[in-house]
Coordinates of C-alpha atoms in Angstrom, one line a residue:
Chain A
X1 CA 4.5 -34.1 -14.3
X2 CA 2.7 -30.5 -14.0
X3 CA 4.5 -27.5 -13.8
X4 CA 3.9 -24.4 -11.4
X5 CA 5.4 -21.2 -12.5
X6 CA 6.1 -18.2 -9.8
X7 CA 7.3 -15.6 -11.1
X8 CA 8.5 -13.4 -9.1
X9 CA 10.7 -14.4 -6.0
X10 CA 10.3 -11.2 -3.4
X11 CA 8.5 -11.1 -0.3
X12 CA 5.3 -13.1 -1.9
X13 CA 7.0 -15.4 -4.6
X14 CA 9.3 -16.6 -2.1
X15 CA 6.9 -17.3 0.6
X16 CA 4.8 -19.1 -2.1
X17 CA 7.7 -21.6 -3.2
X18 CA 8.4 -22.4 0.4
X19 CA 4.9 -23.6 1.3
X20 CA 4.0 -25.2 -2.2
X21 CA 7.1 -27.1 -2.5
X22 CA 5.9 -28.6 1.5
X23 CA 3.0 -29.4 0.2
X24 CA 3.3 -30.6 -3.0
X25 CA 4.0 -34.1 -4.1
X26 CA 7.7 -34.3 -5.7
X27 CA 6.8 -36.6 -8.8
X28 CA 3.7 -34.6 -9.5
X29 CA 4.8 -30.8 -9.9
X30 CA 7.8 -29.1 -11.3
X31 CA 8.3 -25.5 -9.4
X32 CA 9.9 -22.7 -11.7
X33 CA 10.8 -19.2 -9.8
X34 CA 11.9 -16.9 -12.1
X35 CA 13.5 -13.3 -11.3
X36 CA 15.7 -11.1 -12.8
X37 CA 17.5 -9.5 -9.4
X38 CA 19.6 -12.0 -7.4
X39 CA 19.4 -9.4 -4.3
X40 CA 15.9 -10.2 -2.1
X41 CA 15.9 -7.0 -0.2
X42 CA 14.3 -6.3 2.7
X43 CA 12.4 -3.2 2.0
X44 CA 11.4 -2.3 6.0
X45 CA 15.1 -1.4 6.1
X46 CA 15.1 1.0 3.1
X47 CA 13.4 3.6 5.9
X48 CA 16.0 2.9 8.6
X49 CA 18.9 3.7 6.0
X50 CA 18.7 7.4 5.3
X51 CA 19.3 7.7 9.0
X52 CA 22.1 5.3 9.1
X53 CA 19.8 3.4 11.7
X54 CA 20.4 0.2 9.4
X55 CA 23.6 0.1 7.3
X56 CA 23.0 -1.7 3.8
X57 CA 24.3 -4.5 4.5
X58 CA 20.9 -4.8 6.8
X59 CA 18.8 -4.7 3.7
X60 CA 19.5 -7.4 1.9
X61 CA 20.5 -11.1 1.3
X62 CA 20.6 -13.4 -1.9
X63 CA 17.2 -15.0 -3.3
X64 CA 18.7 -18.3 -3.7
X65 CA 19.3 -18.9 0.1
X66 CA 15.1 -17.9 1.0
X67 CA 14.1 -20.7 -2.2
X68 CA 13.6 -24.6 -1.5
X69 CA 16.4 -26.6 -3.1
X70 CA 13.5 -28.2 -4.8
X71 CA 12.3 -25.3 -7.2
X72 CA 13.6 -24.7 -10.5
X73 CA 15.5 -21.1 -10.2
X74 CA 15.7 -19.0 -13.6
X75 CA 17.6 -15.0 -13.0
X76 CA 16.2 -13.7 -16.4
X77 CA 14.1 -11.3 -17.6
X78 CA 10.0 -11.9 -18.4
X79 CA 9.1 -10.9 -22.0
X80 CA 5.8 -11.7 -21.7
X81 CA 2.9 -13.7 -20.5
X82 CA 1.1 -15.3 -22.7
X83 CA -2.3 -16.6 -20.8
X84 CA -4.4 -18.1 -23.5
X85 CA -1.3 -20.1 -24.6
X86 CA -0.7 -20.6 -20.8
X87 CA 3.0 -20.0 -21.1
X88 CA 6.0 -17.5 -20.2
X89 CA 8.4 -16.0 -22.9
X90 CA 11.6 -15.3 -21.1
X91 CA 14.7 -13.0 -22.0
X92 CA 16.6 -15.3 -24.4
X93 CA 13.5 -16.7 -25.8
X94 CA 12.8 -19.7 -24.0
X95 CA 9.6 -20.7 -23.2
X96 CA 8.2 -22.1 -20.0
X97 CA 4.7 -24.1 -20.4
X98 CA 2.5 -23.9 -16.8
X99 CA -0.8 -25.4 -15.4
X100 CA -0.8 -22.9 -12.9
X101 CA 1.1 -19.4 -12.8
X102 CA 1.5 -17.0 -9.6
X103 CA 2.1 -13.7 -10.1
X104 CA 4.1 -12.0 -7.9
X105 CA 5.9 -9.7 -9.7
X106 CA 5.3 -6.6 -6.8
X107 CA 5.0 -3.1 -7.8
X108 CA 7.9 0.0 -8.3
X109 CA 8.1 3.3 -8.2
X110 CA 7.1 5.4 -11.5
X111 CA 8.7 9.2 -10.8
X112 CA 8.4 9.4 -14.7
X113 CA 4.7 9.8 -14.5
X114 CA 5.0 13.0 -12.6
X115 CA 6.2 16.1 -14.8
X116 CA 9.9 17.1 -13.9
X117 CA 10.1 14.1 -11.0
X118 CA 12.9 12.4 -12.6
X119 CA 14.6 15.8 -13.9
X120 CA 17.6 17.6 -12.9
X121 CA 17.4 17.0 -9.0
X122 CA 16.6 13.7 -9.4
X123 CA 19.2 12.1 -6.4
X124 CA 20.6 15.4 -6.0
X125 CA 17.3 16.9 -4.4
X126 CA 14.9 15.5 -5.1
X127 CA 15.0 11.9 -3.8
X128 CA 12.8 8.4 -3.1
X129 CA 13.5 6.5 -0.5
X130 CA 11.1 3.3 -1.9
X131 CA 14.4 1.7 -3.8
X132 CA 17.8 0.3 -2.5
X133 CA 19.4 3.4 -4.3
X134 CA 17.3 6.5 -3.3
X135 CA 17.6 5.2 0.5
X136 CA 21.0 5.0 -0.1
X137 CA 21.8 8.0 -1.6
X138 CA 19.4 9.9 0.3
X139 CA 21.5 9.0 4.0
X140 CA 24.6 10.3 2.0
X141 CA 22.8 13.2 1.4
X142 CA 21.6 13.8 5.0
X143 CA 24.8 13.2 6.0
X144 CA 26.2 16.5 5.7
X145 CA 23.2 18.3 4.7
X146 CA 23.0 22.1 6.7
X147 CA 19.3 22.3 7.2
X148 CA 16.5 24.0 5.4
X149 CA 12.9 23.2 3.9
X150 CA 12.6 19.4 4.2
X151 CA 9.3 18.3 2.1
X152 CA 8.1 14.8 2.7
X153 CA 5.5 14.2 -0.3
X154 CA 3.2 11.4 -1.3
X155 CA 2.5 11.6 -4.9
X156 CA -0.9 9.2 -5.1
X157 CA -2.6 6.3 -3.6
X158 CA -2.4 3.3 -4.0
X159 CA 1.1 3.1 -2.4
X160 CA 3.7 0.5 -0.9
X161 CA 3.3 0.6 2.8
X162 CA 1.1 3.6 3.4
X163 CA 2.4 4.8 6.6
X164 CA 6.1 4.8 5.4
X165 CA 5.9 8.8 4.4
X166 CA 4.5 9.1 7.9
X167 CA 6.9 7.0 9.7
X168 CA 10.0 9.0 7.5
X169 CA 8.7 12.7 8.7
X170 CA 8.7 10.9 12.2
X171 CA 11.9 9.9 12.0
X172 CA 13.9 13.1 10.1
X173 CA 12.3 15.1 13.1
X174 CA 14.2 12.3 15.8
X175 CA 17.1 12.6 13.6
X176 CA 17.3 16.3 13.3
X177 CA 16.6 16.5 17.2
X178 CA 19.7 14.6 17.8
X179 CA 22.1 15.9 15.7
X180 CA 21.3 19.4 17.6
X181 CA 20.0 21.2 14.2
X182 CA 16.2 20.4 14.4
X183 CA 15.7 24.5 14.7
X184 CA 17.4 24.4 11.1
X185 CA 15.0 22.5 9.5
X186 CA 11.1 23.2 8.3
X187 CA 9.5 19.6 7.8
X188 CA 6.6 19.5 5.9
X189 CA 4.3 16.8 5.3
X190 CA 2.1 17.1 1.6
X191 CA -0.1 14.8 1.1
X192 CA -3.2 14.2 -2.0
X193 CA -5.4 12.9 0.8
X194 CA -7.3 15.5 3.1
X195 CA -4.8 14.8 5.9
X196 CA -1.9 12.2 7.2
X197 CA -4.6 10.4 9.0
X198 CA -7.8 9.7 7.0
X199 CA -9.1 7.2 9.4
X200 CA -11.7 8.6 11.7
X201 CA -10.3 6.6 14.5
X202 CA -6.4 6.8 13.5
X203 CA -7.3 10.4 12.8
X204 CA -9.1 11.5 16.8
X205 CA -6.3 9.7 18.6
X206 CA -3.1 10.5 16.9
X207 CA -3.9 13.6 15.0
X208 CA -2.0 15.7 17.7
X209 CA 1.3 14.0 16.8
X210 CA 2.2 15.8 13.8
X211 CA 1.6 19.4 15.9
X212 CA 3.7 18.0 19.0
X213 CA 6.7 17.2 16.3
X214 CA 6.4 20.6 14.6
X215 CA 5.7 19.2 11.3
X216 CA 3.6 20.9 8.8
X217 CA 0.6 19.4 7.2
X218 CA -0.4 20.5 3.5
X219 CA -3.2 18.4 2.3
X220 CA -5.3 17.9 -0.3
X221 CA -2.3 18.1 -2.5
X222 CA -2.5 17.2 -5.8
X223 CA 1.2 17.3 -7.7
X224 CA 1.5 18.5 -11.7
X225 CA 4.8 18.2 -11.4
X226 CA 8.2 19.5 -9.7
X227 CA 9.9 22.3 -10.8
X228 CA 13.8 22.0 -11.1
X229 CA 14.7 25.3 -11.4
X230 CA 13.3 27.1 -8.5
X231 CA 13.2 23.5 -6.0
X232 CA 9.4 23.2 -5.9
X233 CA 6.5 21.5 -6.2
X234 CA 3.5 22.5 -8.2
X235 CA 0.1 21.2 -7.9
X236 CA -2.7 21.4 -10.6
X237 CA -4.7 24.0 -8.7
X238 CA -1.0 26.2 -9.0
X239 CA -0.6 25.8 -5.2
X240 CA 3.3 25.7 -4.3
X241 CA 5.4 24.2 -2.2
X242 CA 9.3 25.0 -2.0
X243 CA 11.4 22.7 -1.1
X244 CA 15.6 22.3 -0.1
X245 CA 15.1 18.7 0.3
X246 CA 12.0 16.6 -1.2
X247 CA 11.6 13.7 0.4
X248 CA 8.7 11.6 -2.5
X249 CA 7.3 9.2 -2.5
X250 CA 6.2 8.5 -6.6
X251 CA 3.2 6.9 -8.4
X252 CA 3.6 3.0 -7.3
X253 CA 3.0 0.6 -10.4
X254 CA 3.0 -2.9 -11.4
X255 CA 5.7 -4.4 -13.1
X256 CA 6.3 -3.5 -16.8
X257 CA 5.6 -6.8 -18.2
X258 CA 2.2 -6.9 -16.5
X259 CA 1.3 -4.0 -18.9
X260 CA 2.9 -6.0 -22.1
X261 CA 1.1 -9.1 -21.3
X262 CA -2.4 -7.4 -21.3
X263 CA -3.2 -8.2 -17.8
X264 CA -3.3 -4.9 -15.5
X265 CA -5.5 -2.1 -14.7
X266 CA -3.9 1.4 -16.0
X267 CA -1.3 1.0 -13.3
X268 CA -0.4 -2.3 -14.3
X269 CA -2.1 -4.3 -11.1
X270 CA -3.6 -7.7 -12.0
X271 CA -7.5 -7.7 -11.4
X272 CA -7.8 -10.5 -8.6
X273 CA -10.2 -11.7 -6.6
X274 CA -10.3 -10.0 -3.1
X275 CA -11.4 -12.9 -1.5
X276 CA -9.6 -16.2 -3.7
X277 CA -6.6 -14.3 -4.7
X278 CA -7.3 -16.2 -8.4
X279 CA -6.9 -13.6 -10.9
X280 CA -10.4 -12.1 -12.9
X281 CA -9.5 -13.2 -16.0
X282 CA -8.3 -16.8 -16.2
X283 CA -8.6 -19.5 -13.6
X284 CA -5.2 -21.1 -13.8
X285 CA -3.7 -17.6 -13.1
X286 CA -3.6 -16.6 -9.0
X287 CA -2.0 -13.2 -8.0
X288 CA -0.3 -12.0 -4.8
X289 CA 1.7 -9.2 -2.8
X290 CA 1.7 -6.0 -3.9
X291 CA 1.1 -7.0 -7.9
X292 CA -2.7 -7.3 -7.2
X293 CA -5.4 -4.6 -7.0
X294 CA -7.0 -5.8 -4.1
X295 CA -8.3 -2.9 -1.7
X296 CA -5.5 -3.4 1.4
X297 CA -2.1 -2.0 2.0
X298 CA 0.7 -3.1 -0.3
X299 CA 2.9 -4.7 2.6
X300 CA 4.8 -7.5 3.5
X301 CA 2.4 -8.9 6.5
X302 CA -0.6 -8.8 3.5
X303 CA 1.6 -10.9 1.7
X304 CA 2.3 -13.0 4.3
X305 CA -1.3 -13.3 5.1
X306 CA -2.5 -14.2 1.8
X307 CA 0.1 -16.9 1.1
X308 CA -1.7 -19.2 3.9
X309 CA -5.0 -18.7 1.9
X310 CA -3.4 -18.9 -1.5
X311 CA -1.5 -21.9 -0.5
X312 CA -4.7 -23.6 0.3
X313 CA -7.0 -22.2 -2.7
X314 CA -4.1 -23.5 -4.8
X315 CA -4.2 -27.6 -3.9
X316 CA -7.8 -26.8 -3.8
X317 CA -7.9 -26.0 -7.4
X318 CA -5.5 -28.4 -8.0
X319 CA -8.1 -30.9 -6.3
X320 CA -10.9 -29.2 -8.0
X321 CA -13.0 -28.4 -5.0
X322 CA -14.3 -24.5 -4.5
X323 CA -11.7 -22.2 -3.4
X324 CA -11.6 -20.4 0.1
X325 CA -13.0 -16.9 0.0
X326 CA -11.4 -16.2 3.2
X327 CA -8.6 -13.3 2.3
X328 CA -10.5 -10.7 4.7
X329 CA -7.6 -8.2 3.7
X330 CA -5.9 -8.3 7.0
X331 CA -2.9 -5.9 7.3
X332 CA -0.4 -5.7 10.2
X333 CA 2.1 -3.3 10.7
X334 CA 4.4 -1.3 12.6
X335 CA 4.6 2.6 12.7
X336 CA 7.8 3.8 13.9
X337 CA 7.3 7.4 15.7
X338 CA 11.1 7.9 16.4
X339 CA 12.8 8.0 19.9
X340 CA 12.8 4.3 20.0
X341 CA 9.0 4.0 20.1
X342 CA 6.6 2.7 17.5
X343 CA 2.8 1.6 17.2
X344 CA 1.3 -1.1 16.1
X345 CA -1.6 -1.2 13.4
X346 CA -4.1 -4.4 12.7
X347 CA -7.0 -3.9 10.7
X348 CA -8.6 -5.9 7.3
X349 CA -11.3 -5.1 4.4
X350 CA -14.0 -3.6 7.0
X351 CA -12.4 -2.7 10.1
X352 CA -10.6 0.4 10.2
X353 CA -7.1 0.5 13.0
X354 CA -8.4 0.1 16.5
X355 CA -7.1 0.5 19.6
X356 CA -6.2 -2.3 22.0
X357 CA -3.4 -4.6 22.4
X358 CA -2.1 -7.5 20.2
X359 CA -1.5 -10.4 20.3
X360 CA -3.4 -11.7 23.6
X361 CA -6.9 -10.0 24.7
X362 CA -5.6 -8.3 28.2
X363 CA -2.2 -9.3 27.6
X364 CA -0.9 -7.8 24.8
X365 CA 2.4 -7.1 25.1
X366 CA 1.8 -4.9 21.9
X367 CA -0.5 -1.7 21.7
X368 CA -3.1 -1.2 19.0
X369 CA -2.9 2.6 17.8
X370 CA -0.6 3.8 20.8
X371 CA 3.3 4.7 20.8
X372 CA 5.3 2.5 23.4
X373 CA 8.9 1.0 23.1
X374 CA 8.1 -2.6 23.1
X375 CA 6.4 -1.8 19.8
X376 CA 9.6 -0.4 18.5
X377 CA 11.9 -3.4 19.6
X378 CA 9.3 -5.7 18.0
X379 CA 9.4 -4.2 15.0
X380 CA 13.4 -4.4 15.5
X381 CA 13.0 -8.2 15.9
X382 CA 10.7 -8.5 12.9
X383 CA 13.9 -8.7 10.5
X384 CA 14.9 -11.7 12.1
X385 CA 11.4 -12.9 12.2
X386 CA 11.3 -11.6 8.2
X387 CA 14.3 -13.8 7.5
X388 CA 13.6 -17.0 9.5
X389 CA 10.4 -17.5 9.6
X390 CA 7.9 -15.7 7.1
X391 CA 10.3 -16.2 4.0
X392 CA 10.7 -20.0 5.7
X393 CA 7.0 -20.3 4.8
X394 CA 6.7 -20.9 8.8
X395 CA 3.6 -20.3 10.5
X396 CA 3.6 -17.7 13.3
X397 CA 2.3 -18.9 16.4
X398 CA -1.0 -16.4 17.6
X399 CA -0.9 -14.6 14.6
X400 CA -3.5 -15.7 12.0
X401 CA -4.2 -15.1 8.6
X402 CA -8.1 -13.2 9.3
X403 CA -8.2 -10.3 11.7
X404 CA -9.1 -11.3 15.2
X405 CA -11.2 -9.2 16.7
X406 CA -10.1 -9.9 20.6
X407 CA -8.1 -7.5 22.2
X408 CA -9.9 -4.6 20.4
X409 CA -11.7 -1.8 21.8
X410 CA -14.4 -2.2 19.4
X411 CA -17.1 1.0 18.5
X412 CA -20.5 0.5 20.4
X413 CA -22.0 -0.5 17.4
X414 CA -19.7 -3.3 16.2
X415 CA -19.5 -4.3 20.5
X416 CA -23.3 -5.1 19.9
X417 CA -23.1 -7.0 17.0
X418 CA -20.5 -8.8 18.5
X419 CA -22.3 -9.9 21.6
X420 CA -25.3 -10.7 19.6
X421 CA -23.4 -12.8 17.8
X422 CA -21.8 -14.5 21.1
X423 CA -25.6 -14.5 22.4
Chain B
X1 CA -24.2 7.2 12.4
X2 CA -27.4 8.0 10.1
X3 CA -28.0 11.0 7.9
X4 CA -31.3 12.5 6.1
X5 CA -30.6 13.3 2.5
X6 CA -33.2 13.6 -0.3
X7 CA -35.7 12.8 2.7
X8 CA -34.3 9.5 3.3
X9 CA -32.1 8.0 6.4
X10 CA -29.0 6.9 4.8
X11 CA -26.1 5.4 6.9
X12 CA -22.9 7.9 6.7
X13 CA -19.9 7.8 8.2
X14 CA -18.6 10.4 10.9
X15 CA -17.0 12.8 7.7
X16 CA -20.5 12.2 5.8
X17 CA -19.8 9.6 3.3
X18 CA -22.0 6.9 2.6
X19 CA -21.6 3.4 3.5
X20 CA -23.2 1.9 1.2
X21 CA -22.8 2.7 -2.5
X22 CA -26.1 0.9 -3.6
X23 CA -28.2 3.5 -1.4
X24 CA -27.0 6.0 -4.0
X25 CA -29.8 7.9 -6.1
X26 CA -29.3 11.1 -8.3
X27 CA -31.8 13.0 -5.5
X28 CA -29.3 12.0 -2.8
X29 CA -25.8 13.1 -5.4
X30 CA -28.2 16.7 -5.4
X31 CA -28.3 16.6 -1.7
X32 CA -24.7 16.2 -0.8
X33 CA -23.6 18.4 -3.8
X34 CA -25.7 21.4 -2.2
X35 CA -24.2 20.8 1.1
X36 CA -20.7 21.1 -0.8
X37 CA -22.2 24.6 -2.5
X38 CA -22.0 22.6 -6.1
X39 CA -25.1 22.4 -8.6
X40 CA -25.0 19.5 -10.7
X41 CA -25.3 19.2 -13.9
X42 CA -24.8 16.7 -16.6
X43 CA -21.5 17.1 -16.4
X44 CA -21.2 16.8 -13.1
X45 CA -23.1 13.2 -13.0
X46 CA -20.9 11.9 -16.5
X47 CA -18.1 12.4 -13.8
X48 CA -19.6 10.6 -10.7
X49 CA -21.0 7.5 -12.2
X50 CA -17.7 7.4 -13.8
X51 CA -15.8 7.5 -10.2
X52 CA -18.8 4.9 -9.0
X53 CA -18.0 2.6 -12.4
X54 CA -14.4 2.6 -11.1
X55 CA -15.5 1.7 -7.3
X56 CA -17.2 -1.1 -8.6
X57 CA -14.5 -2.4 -9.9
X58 CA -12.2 -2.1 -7.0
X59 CA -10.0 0.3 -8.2
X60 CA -8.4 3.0 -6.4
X61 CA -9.1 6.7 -7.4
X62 CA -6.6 9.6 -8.0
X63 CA -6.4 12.9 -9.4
X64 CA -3.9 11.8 -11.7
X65 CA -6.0 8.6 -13.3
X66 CA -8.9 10.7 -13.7
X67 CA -7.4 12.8 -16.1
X68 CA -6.1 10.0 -18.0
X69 CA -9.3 9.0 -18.0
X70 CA -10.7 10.4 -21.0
X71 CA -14.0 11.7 -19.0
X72 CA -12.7 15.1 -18.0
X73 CA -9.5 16.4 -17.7
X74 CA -7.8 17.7 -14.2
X75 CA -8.5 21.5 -15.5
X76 CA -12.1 20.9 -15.7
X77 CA -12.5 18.5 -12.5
X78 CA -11.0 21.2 -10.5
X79 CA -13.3 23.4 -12.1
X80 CA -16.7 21.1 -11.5
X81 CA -15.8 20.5 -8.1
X82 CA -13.3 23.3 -6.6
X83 CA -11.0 22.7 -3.5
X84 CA -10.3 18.8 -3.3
X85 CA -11.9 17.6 -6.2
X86 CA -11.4 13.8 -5.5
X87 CA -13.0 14.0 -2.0
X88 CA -15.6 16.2 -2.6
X89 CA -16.6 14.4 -5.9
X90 CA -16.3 10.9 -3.9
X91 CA -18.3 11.7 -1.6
X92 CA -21.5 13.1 -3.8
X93 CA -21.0 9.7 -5.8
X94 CA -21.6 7.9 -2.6
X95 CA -18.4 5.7 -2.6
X96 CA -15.7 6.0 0.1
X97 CA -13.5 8.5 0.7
X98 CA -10.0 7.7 -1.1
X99 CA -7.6 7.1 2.4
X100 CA -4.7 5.7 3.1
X101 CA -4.3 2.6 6.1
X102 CA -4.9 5.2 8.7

C-alpha cells in the first residue's frame, strides 16, 4: 500500500482527491487530505459580500462534504515538510510517510509586509476584501458609510485573481449609483502597474471604462506604507494618496509552512514546473493552485485546469512514463462590470485576452473582452457549477484544459501562422 | 512589430518591450536607456541582469522584492531609474513588462 498526501483541501486539493481517488486502485494507494479550516469557502463570493449581493451564507460550505469518502481526512495544523525524509510533521506530532505529496496549500494575504497596513484602521478603514472577515466587515461598513474618498489599492503583483480590484471599483461605483449617493463618493483606482489594464489589447478596448464610471486612475504606484493618523497612503517616491475608505488589496503569499519547510521563493511559492506542475526540487513532490509560482493568474479556473494535467502526470509518474508538458497556463475568468453585466476573459502562457466569443466559434453565447448580461448570469451560475461539478472533479463539457484558439479574433500575425499551420 | 536598437531589428511589442529576452545585449540596454533619458552605468547594469536573473527563473518582479533584494535598495532604484522604476528598468533589461491578466 502507497500513500498520497494532499495537503491542502481548497479549490486545488479538493479537486485533486476527487479525481485521484476515481482513478486510483483502492488496494494500491492510501489518500491523506489534511487541512486545518473545516470551512471550504468560495472565494468568488468574497467580492459579492461587501455589497450584500451574496450574503455569507453564499460563501461557504464544509470540506468534508467536497472530499471522496475514500480519502483519509486530518483538520490539523502542518509543522513542516520534510522532503528528503519524504514525510509531513503535523500539529500534535504525528508523522505521515508519502510516495507522492501535492501541495496545495494556496496563498493569503500578508498586510504585515506593508508599513502601517495592519495598524490602527486596520477593519475600521482600512480594509481587505481577499478573506471571509475583511469582506464581511467591509459590507458592514458600507452599510451605513456617508460617502467620501473611496481608494481601491493593489499593493503588488503577483496577486489572487487579478481583476478582483478592478471588478470591486466596478461594482462600489453600481452600488453607490443605486443607493442615490454616487455624487458623495471620489473612487480611486491606485495601482503599482502603469495602469488597470496593462494588456495592449485589454488596454485599446476597455480603457474608456474607467473614464465612463468616473473613477480615477493613479498608477505607477508604489506603497511604503499607510499612514493611520492622517488616512493615507504613502508611496516610496512620497506621492500621496488620502483616503476615507481604503479598499487593499495586500502582498499575496504562500502559506507559512512553505517558508519553514525550505521550499518557496521569498514569497513562499513552490518553484514548479510551468509545464508538469512537478515541483523543481524533488520529483515525488507536484504543486498546484495558487501555491505555485507559475507565470498565470492565481484563480480557481487555473486550478481547475491544471488538475486534468496533474491528474494525468501523476499516474504517469506513478507508471514511470515521461510526464505531459501540456499546462499551457490557460486562465478563464469572469469580470463583473456592475449593472448586471460582466465580461469574459480566456487567455494562457502566450496569448494575451482576445476578443471573440466562447465557448462555440460563431456561437458563443459568451463574449471575449466585451460587457453583456449573459456574461454576468454565467458567472452567477458558476457557484453552482463551482460546487457540483469542478470540486466533483467533473469534466466540463466544451471547456478544455489548453486554450482553444476558435472563436478568437486573432492579430494578423498570429491569423497567418494559424492558416499556415491549417495549410 | 520590429524595432531598430543598437543597429539591429529586434522584435518589440506595441509599448516597446522586447520579446525575446535572449536578443538582449548591453549595446541594445544603452539604446533603450537613452530613449528613457537614463545613462547607464555599472550600477545601472548590477541592477538589470539582476531583474533578467529573476526572469529566468520565473519569478515575478516588484518594487517591494527588489529592495529586499540586497542589490539596491528602493531609495536608490528610484534614484537609477526615476518615475516607474520597475517598468522602465524592465524594459532596458529586455524582459516583459510586469502586468497583471489584462
Amino acid at each position: 500500500m502507497k500513500n498520497l498526501v494532499i495537503l491542502g483541501a481548497g479549490s486545488a486539493g479538493t479537486m485533486m482527491a476527487n479525481h485521484l481517488s476515481k482513478r486510483f486502485r483502492k488496494n494500491d494507494w492510501t489518500i491523506t487530505v489534511v487541512d486545518i479550516h473545516g470551512k471550504h469557502y468560495y472565494q468568488p463570493g468574497f467580492l459579492f459580500l461587501p455589497f450584500g449581493i451574496y450574503g455569507e451564507e453564499d460563501c461557504f460550505k464544509s470540506k468534508t462534504n467536497y472530499l471522496p469518502k475514500s480519502v483519509q481526512y486530518i483538520q490539523t495544523g502542518i509543522v513542516e515538510i520534510k522532503a528528503n525524509d519524504r514525510k509531513v510533521v503535523l500539529v500534535g506530532g504525528k508523522n505521515l510517510n508519502y510516495d507522492i505529496l501535492i501541495i496545495a496549500t494556496g496563498a493569503r494575504i500578508a498586510p504585515e509586509e506593508v508599513e502601517g497596513m495592519k495598524g490602527t484602521e486596520w477593519h475600521k478603514s482600512v480594509f481587505d476584501f481577499y478573506t471571509f472577515e475583511g469582506a464581511k466587515n467591509l459590507r458592514n461598513k458600507l452599510r451605513d458609510w456617508e460617502g467620501g474618498k473611496l481608494v481601491v489599492h493593489i499593493t503588488e503583483m503577483p496577486i489572487k485573481c487579478p481583476v478582483a480590484p478592478l471588478e470591486f471599483a466596478f461594482l462600489a461605483d453600481w452600488h453607490f449609483q443605486k443607493k442615490g449617493m454616487r455624487d458623495k463618493v471620489e473612487i480611486k483606482y491606485v495601482t503599482p502597474m502603469d495602469g488597470a489594464f496593462t494588456k495592449p489589447k485589454a488596454a485599446s478596448k476597455l480603457g474608456h471604462f474607467l473614464e465612463d464610471k468616473n473613477i480615477n486612475l493613479v498608477p505607477d504606484f508604489a506603497i511604503a506604507k499607510v499612514d493611520n493618523e492622517n488616512k493615507k497612503i504613502i508611496s516610496w517616491d512620497n506621492k500621496e494618496v488620502d483616503f476615507d475608505l481604503l479598499v487593499t488589496v495586500p502582498t499575496n503569499m504562500g502559506d507559512d509552512v512553505i517558508m519553514r519547510s525550505g521550499l518557496g521563493d521569498d514569497l513562499n511559492f513552490v518553484p514548479t514546473n510551468k509545464h508538469t506542475l512537478q515541483s523543481e526540487e524533488y520529483e515525488d513532490i507536484f504543486v498546484i493552485g495558487d501555491a505555485t509560482n507559475v507565470p498565470t493568474s492565481k484563480a480557481g479556473s487555473v486550478a481547475h485546469f491544471e488538475a486534468e494535467i496533474l491528474t494525468d502526470n501523476i499516474l504517469r509518474y506513478i507508471d514511470g512514463e515521461p510526464l505531459l508538458e501540456s499546462f499551457d497556463g490557460h486562465a478563464n475568468c469572469f469580470v463583473e462590470t456592475g449593472f448586471n453585466k460582466a465580461m469574459l476573459i480566456d487567455f494562457n502562457y502566450e496569448t494575451e485576452p482576445l476578443q471573440g466569443v466562447f465557448p462555440f466559434k460563431g456561437i458563443g453565447p459568451m463574449k471575449l473582452l466585451e460587457e453583456n448580461r449573459v456574461n454576468h448570469w454565467a458567472k452567477l451560475g458558476f457557484r453552482w457549477v463551482y460546487w457540483n461539478m469542478l470540486m466533483k472533479g467533473k469534466k466540463i463539457l466544451f471547456i478544455t484544459p489548453q486554450m482553444q484558439l476558435a472563436g478568437k479574433e486573432l492579430p494578423t500575425k498570429e491569423l497567418e501562422e494559424e492558416k499556415f499551420v491549417a495549410v | 512589430m520590429e524595432a531598430t536598437l543598437a543597429n539591429e531589428k529586434i522584435e518589440v511589442n506595441e509599448q516597446g518591450y522586447l520579446l525575446d529576452m535572449d536578443q538582449w545585449h548591453e549595446g541594445i540596454a544603452r539604446a533603450i536607456a537613452a530613449e528613457e533619458g537614463i545613462e547607464l552605468t555599472n550600477r545601472h547594469f548590477e541592477v538589470v541582469n539582476f531583474l533578467r536573473k529573476e526572469q529566468k527563473n520565473g519569478t515575478s518582479l516588484s518594487i517591494r522584492k527588489i529592495g529586499k533584494s540586497g542589490v539596491v535598495d528602493i531609495k536608490e532604484f528610484y534614484e537609477l531609474f526615476p518615475e516607474g522604476p520597475l517598468k522602465k528598468a524592465s524594459r532596458i533589461a529586455g524582459i516583459a513588462k510586469p502586468a497583471s491578466c489584462i
